[in-house]
Tab-separated table of C-alpha atoms in Angstrom:
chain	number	residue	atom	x	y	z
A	754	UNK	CA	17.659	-3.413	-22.025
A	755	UNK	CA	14.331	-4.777	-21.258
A	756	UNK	CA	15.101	-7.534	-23.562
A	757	UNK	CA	18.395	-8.547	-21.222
A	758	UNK	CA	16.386	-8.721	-18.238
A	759	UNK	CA	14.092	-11.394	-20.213
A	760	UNK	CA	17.073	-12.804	-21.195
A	761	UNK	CA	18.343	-13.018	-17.290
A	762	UNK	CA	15.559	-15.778	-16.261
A	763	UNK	CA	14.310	-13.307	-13.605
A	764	UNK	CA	11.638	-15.999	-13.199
A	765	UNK	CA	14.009	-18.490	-11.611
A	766	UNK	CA	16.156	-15.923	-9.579
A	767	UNK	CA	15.730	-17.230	-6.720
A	768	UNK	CA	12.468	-19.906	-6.681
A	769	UNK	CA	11.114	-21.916	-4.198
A	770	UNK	CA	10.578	-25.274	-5.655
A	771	UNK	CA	9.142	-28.823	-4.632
A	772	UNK	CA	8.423	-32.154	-6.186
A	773	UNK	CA	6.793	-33.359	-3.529
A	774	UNK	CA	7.551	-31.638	0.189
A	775	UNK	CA	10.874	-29.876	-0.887
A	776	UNK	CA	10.466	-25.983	0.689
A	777	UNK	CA	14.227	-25.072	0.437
A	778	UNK	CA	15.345	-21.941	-1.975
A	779	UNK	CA	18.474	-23.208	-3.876
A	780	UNK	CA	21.951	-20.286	-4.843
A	781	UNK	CA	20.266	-17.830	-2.652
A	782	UNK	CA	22.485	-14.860	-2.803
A	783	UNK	CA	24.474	-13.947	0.883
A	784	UNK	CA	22.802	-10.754	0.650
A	785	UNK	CA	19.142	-11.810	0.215
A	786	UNK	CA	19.602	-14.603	2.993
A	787	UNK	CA	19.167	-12.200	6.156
A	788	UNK	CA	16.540	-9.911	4.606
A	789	UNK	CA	14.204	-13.340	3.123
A	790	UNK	CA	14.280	-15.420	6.417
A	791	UNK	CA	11.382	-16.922	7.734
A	792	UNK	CA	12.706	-17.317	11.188
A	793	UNK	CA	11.506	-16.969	14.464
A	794	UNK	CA	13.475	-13.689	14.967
A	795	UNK	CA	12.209	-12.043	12.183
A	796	UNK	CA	8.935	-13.243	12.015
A	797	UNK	CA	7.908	-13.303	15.831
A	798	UNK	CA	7.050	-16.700	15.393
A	799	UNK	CA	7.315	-17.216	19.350
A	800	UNK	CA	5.176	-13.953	19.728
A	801	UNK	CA	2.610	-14.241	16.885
A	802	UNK	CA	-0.453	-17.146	17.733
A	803	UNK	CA	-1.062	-18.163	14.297
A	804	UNK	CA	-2.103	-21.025	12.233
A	805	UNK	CA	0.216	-23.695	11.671
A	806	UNK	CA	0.542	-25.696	7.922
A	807	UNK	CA	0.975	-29.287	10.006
A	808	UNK	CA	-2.920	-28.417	10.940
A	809	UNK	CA	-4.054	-27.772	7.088
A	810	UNK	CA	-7.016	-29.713	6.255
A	811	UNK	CA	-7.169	-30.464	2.526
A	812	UNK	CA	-10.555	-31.382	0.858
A	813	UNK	CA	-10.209	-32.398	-2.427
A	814	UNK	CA	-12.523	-31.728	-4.975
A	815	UNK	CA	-14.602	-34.422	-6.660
A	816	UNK	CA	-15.105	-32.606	-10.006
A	817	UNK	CA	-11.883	-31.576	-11.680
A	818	UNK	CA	-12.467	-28.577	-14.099
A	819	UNK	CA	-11.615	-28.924	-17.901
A	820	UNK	CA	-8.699	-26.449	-18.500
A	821	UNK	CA	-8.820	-23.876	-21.076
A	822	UNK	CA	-6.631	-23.746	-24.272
A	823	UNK	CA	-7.015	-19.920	-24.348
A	824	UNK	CA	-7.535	-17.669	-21.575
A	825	UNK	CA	-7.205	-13.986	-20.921
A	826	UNK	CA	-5.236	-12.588	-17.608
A	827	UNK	CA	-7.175	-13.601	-14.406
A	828	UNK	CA	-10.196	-15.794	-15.410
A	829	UNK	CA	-8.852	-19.465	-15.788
A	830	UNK	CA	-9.409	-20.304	-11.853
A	831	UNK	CA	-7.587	-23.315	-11.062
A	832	UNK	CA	-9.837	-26.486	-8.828
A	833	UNK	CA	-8.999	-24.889	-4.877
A	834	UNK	CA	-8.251	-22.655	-2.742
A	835	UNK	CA	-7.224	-22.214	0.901
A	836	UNK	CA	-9.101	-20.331	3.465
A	837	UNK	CA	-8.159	-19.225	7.184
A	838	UNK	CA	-10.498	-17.925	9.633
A	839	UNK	CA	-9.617	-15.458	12.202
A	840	UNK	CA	-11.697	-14.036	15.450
A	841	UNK	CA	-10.572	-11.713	18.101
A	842	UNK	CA	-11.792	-14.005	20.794
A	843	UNK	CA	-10.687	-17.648	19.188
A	844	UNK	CA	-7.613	-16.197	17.254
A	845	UNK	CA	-6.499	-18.385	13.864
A	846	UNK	CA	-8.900	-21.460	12.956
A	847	UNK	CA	-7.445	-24.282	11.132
A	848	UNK	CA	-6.056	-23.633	7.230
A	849	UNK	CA	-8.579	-25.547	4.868
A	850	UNK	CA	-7.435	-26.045	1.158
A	851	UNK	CA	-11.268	-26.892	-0.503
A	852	UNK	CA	-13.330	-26.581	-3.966
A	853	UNK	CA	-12.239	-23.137	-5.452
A	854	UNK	CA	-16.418	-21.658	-4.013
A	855	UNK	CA	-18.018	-18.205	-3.701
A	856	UNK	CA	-17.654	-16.652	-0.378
A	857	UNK	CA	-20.651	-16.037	2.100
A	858	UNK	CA	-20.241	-12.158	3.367
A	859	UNK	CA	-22.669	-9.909	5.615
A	860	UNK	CA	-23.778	-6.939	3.508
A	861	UNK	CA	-22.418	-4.933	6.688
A	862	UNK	CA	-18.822	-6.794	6.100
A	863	UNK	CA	-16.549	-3.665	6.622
A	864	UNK	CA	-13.903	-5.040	3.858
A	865	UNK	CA	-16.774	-4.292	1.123
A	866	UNK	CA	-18.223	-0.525	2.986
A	867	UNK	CA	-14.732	0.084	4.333
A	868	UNK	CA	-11.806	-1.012	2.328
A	869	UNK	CA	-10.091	-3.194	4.982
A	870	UNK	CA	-8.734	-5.130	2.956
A	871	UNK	CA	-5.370	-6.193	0.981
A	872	UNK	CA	-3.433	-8.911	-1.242
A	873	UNK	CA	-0.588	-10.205	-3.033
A	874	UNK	CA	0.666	-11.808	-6.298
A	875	UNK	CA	2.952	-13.847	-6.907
A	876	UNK	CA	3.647	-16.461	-9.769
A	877	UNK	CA	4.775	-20.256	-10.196
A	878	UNK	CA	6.831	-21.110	-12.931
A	879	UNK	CA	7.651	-24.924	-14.559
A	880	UNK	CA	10.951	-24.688	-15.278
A	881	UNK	CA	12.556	-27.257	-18.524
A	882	UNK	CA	13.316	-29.598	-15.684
A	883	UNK	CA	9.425	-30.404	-15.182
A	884	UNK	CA	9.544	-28.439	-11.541
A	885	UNK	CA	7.704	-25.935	-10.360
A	886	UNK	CA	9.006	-22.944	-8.598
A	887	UNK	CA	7.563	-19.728	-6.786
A	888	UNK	CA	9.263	-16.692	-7.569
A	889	UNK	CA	10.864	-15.198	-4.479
A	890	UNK	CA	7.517	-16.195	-2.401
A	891	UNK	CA	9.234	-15.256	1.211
A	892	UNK	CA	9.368	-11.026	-0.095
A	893	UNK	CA	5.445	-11.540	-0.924
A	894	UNK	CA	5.177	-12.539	2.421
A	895	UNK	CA	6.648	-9.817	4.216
A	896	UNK	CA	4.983	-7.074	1.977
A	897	UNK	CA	1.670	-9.110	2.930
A	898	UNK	CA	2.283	-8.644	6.424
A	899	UNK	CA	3.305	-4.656	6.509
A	900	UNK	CA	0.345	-4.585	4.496
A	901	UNK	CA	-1.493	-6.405	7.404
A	902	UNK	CA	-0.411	-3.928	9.842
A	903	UNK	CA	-1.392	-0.920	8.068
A	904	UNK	CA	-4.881	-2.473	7.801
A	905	UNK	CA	-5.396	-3.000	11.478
A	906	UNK	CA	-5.626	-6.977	10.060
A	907	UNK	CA	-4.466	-9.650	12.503
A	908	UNK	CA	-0.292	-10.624	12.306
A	909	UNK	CA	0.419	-14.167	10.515
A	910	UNK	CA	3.466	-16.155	11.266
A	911	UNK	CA	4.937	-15.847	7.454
A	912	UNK	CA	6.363	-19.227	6.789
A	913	UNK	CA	3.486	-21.014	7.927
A	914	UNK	CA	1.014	-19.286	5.388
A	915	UNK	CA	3.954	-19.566	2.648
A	916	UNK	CA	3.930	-23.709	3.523
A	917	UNK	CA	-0.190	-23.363	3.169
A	918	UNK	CA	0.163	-21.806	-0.102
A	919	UNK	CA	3.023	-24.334	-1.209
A	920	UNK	CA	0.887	-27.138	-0.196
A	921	UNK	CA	-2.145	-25.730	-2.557
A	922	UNK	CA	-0.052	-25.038	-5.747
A	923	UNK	CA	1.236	-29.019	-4.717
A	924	UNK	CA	-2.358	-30.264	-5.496
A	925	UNK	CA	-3.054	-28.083	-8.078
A	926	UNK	CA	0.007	-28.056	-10.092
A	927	UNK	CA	-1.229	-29.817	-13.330
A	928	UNK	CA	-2.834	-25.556	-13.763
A	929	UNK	CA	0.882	-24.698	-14.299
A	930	UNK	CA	1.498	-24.030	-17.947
A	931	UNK	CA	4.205	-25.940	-19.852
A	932	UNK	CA	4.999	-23.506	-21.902
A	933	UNK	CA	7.802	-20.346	-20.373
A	934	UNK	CA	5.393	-17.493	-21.698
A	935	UNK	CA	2.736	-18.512	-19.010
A	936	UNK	CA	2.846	-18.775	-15.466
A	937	UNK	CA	0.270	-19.595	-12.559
A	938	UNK	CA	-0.446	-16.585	-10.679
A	939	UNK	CA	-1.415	-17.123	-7.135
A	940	UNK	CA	-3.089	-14.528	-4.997
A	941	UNK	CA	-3.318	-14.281	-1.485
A	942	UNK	CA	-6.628	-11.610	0.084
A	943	UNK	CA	-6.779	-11.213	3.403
A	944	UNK	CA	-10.137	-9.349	4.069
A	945	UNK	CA	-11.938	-8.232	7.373
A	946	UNK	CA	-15.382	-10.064	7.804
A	947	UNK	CA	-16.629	-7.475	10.702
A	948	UNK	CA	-20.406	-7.545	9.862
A	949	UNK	CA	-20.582	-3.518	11.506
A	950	UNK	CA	-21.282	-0.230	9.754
A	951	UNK	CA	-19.267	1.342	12.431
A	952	UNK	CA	-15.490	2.154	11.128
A	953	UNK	CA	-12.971	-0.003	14.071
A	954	UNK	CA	-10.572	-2.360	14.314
A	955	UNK	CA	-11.690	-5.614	12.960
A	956	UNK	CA	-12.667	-8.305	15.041
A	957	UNK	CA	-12.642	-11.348	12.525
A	958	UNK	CA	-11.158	-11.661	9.093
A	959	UNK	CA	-10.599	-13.905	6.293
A	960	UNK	CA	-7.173	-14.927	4.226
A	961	UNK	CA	-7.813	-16.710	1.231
A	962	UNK	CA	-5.660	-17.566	-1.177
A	963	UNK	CA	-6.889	-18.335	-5.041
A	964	UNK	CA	-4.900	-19.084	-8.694
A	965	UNK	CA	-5.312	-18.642	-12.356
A	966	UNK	CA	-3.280	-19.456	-15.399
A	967	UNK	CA	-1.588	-16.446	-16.667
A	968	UNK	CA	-0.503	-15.415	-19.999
A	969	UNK	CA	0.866	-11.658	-21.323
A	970	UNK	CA	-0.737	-8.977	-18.990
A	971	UNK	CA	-1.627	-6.979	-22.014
A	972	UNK	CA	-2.895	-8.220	-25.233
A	973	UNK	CA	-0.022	-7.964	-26.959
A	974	UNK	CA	3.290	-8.301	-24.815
A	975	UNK	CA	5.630	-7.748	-27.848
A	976	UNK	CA	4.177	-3.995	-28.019
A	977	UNK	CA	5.577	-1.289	-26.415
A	978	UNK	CA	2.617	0.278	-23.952
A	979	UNK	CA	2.051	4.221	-24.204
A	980	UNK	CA	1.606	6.377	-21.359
A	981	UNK	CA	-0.661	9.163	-20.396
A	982	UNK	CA	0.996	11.628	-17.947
A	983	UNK	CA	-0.984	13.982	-16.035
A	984	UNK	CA	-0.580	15.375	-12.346
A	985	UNK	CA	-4.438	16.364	-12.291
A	986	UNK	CA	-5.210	12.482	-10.996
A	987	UNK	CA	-2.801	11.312	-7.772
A	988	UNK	CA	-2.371	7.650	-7.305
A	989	UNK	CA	-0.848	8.209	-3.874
A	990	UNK	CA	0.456	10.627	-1.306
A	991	UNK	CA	3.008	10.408	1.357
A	992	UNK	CA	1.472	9.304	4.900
A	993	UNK	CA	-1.039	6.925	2.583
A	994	UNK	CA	-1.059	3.402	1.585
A	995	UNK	CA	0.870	4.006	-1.607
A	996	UNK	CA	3.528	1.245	-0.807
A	997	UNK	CA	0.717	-1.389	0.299
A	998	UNK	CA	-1.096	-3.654	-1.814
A	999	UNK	CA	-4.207	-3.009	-1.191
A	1000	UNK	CA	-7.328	-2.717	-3.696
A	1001	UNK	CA	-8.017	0.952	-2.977
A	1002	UNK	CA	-5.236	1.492	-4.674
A	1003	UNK	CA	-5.959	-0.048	-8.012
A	1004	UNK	CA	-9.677	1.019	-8.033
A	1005	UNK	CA	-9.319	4.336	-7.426
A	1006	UNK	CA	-7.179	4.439	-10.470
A	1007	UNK	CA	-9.669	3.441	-13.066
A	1008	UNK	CA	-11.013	6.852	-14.381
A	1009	UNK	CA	-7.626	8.396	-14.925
A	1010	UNK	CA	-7.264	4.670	-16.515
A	1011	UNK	CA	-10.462	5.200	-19.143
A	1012	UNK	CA	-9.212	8.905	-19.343
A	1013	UNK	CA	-5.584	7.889	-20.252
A	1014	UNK	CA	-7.502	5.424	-23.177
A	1015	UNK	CA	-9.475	8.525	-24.579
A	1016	UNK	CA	-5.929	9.700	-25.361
A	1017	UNK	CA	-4.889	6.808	-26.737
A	1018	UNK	CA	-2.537	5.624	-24.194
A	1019	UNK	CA	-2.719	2.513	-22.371
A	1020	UNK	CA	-1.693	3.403	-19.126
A	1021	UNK	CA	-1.391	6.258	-16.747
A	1022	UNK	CA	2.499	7.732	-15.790
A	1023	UNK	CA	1.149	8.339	-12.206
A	1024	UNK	CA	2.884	11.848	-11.271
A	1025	UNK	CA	3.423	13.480	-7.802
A	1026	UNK	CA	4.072	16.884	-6.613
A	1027	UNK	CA	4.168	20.306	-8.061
A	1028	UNK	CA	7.321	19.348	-9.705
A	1029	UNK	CA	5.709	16.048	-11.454
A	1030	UNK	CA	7.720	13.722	-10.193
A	1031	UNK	CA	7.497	10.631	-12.106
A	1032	UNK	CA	6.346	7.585	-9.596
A	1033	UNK	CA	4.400	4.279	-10.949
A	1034	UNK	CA	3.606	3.601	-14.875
A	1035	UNK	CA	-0.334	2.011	-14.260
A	1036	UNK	CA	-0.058	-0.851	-11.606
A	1037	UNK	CA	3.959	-0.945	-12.195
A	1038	UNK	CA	7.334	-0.030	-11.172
A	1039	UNK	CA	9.009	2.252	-13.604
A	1040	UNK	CA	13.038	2.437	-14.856
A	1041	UNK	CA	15.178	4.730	-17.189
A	1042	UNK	CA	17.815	3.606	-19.028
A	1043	UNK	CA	19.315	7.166	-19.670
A	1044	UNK	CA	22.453	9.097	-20.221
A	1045	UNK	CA	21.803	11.099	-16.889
A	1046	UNK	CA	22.933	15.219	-15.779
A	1047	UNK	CA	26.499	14.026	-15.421
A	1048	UNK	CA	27.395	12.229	-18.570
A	1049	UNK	CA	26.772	8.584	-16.977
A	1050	UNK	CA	24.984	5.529	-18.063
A	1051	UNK	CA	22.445	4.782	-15.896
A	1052	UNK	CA	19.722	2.789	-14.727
A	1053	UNK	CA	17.037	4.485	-12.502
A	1054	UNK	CA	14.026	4.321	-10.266
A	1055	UNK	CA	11.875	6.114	-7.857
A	1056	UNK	CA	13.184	5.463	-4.353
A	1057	UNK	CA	10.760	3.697	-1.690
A	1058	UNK	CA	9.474	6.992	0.165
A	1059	UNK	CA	6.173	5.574	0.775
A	1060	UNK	CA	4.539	6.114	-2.044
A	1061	UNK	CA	5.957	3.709	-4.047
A	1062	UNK	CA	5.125	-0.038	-4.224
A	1063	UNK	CA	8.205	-2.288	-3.193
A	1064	UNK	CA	7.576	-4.281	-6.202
A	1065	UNK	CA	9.224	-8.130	-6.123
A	1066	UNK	CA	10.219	-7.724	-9.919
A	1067	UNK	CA	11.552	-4.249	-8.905
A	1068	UNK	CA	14.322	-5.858	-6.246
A	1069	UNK	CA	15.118	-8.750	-8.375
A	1070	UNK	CA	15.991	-6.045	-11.040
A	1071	UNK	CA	17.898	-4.240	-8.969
A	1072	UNK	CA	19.885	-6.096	-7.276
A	1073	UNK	CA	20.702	-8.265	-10.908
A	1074	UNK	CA	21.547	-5.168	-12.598
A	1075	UNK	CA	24.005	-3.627	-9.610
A	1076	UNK	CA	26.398	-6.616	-10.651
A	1077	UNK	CA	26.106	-6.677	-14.321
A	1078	UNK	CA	28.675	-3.110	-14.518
A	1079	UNK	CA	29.065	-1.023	-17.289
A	1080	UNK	CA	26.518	1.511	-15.773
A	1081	UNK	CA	24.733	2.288	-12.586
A	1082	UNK	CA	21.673	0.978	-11.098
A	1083	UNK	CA	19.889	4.013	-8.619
A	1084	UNK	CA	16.768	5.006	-6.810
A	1085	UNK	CA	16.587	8.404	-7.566
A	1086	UNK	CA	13.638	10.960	-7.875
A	1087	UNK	CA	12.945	12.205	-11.357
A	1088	UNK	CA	11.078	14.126	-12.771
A	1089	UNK	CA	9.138	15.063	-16.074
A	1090	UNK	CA	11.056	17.956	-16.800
A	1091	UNK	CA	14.278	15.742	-16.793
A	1092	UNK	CA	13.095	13.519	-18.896
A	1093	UNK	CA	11.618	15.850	-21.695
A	1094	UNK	CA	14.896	17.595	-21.570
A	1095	UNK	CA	16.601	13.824	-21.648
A	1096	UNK	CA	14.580	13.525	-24.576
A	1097	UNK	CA	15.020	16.437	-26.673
A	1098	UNK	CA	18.661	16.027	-25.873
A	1099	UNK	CA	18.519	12.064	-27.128
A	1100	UNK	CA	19.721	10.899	-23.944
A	1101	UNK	CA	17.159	8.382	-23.439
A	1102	UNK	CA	17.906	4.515	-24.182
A	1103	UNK	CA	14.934	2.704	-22.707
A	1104	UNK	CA	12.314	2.934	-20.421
A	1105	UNK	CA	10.180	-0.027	-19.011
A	1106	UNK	CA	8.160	-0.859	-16.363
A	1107	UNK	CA	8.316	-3.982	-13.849
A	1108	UNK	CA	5.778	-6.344	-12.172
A	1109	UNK	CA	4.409	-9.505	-11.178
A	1110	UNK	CA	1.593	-9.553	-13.343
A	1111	UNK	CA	3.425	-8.249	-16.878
A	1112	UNK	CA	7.107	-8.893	-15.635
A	1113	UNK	CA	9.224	-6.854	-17.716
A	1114	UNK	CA	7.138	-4.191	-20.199
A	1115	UNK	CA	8.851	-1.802	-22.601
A	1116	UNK	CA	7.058	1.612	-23.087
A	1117	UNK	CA	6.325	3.245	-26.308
A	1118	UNK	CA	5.200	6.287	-25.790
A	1119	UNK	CA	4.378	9.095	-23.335
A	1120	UNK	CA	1.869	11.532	-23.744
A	1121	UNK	CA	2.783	14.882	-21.512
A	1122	UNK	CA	1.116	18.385	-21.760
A	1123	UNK	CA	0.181	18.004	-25.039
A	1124	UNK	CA	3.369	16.756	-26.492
A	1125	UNK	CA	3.935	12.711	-27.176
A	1126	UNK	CA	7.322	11.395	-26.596
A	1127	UNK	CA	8.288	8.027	-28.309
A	1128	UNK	CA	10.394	5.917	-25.742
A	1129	UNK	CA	13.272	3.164	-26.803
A	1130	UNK	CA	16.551	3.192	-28.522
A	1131	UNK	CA	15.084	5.323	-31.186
A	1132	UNK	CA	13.316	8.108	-28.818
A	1133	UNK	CA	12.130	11.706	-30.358
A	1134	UNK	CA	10.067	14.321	-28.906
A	1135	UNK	CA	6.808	15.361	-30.782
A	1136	UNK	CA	5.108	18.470	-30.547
């Protein structure tokens, strides 16, 4: 199953793609049109005082870096990045695309005592053709901006920043790989800069957006991962920031992280509830290809109740797989105990997880109250 999806070209779904100044999103499905515009209705373009891209200043830098032949996931930083200001009082400064450069920060900045902070990622792809195309940028963009809200961080009109960003992968595009197993990952932070110990509603703040080369995620992307499942770590709650990218998220996950490694696993099945429901595998979207209660084929996945990220790869998969038939694609709670019994009952097909960063990953193995259960086509239940 995970295999098909490769197979699919998720990465060129539905790009946006330029040679030089080209913004438009070619064979957008009907359906996707009216939730992915960029308009002034759904964006409040008319209501929001933001930055405009015609205003971008770009300062090129003078030093070109060498790239790297081999690289692992996140450190091969490509020449610039682009920086917005914001203040309460003077609003959105000009967009500057400049020499990738450290940041100056007040030790009081509330993003680093606080967490007010958040981000995004999001990929660029050079397709056979020589072009380069963002995957599904305009979602990234609206999950930035509820993210923005929860944050108490200042609104942005969307398509503006998304014409910033286009403009920067523009001048940096030589960083995107010619090769289809790597990408160039791009990520927008938009941070406060209040320099206050006092916990409030920031008055300035800082988007930035920088990119790296990206390979596999994990060191070996033709290996199944193996999970660790165990409800006494939670890696969100309903009321909380569970379905916003924001870095609290993914740091307060490291121990059960290093705990799920002294296991053996490589990742932590992220449970819920006294009835362990099964929510996020590490810092991705999980599906079950399984023979479900009723006898049917299906594909399924936790349901967006707020706890659960509304991963890009997640839609894409969705929404392909509800129009390939033969079985069903759901949201659906589940549970552990369904799937142990799914297990011992060799109901189980596949089960994978989804993201930006690793795309499509196939699961091995999951490691629950003492008992390991091997995952794909050929699942059994150890005890």
């Amino acid at each position: 199953m995970s295999k098909r999806f490769k197979e699919s070209n998720l990465e060129g779904h539905s790009g946006l793609h330029f040679n030089t100044a080209a913004t438009a999103e070619p064979d957008v499905p009907p359906a996707l049109k009216e939730s992915n515009k960029l308009s002034a209705t759904s964006m409040g373009e008319n209501s929001i005082p933001s930055f405009k891209a015609a205003d971008l200043v770009v300062r090129p830098s003078s030093r070109p870096k060498a790239k790297q032949p081999t690289f692992s996931f996140g450190t091969a930083f490509t020449d610039h990045m682009l920086s917005i200001e914001w203040t309460l009082s003077e609003g959105w400064q000009t967009p500057l695309i400049r020499p990738l450069g450290s940041l100056s920060l007040h030790p009081a900045c509330s993003a680093l005592h606080y967490g007010i902070q958040l981000f995004e990622g999001l990929k660029a792809y050079r397709g056979d053709d020589n072009r380069v195309r963002i995957f599904r940028p305009m979602l990234n963009m609206s999950r930035m901006a509820r993210s923005a809200r929860r944050a108490c961080l200042p609104a942005f009109d969307q398509s503006e920043l998304l014409e910033c960003i286009r403009r920067l992968v523009e001048l940096d595009q030589d960083w995107v790989p010619h090769t289809a197993s790597h990408s160039l990952y791009i990520r927008p932070t938009f941070i406060s800069t209040e320099s206050s110990l006092g916990i409030k509603k920031p008055t300035c703040a800082l988007l930035y957006v920088i990119m790296c080369q990206a390979g596999s995620y994990f060191n070996d992307e033709a290996e199944p991962v193996s999970l660790w499942a165990d409800p006494k770590y939670t890696r969100a709650w309903k009321g909380g920031t569970g379905d916003c990218k924001m870095g609290g998220n993914y740091g307060g996950a490291l121990l059960a992280q290093h705990e799920a490694m002294d296991y053996g696993c490589q990742q932590v099945l992220w449970l819920h509830g006294g009835d362990h429901q099964i929510t996020e595998a590490g810092s991705m979207n999980i599906f079950l290809h399984w023979i479900n209660e009723d006898g049917e084929e299906e594909l399924a996945t936790p349901p967006l109740d707020g706890i659960i990220l509304p991963g890009i790869t997640r839609q894409s998969i969705l929404e392909l797989t509800s129009k390939w038939g033969g079985f069903k694609a759901t949201e659906r709670y589940l549970t552990m105990g369904q799937l142990c019994t799914a297990l011992k009952q060799q109901r189980v097909k596949e089960m994978f997880g989804s993201g930006t960063a690793c795309m499509i990953c196939p699961i091995g193995r999951v490691f629950y109250q003492g008992e390991l259960g091997r995952a794909r086509s050929d699942w059994t239940f150890l005890v």
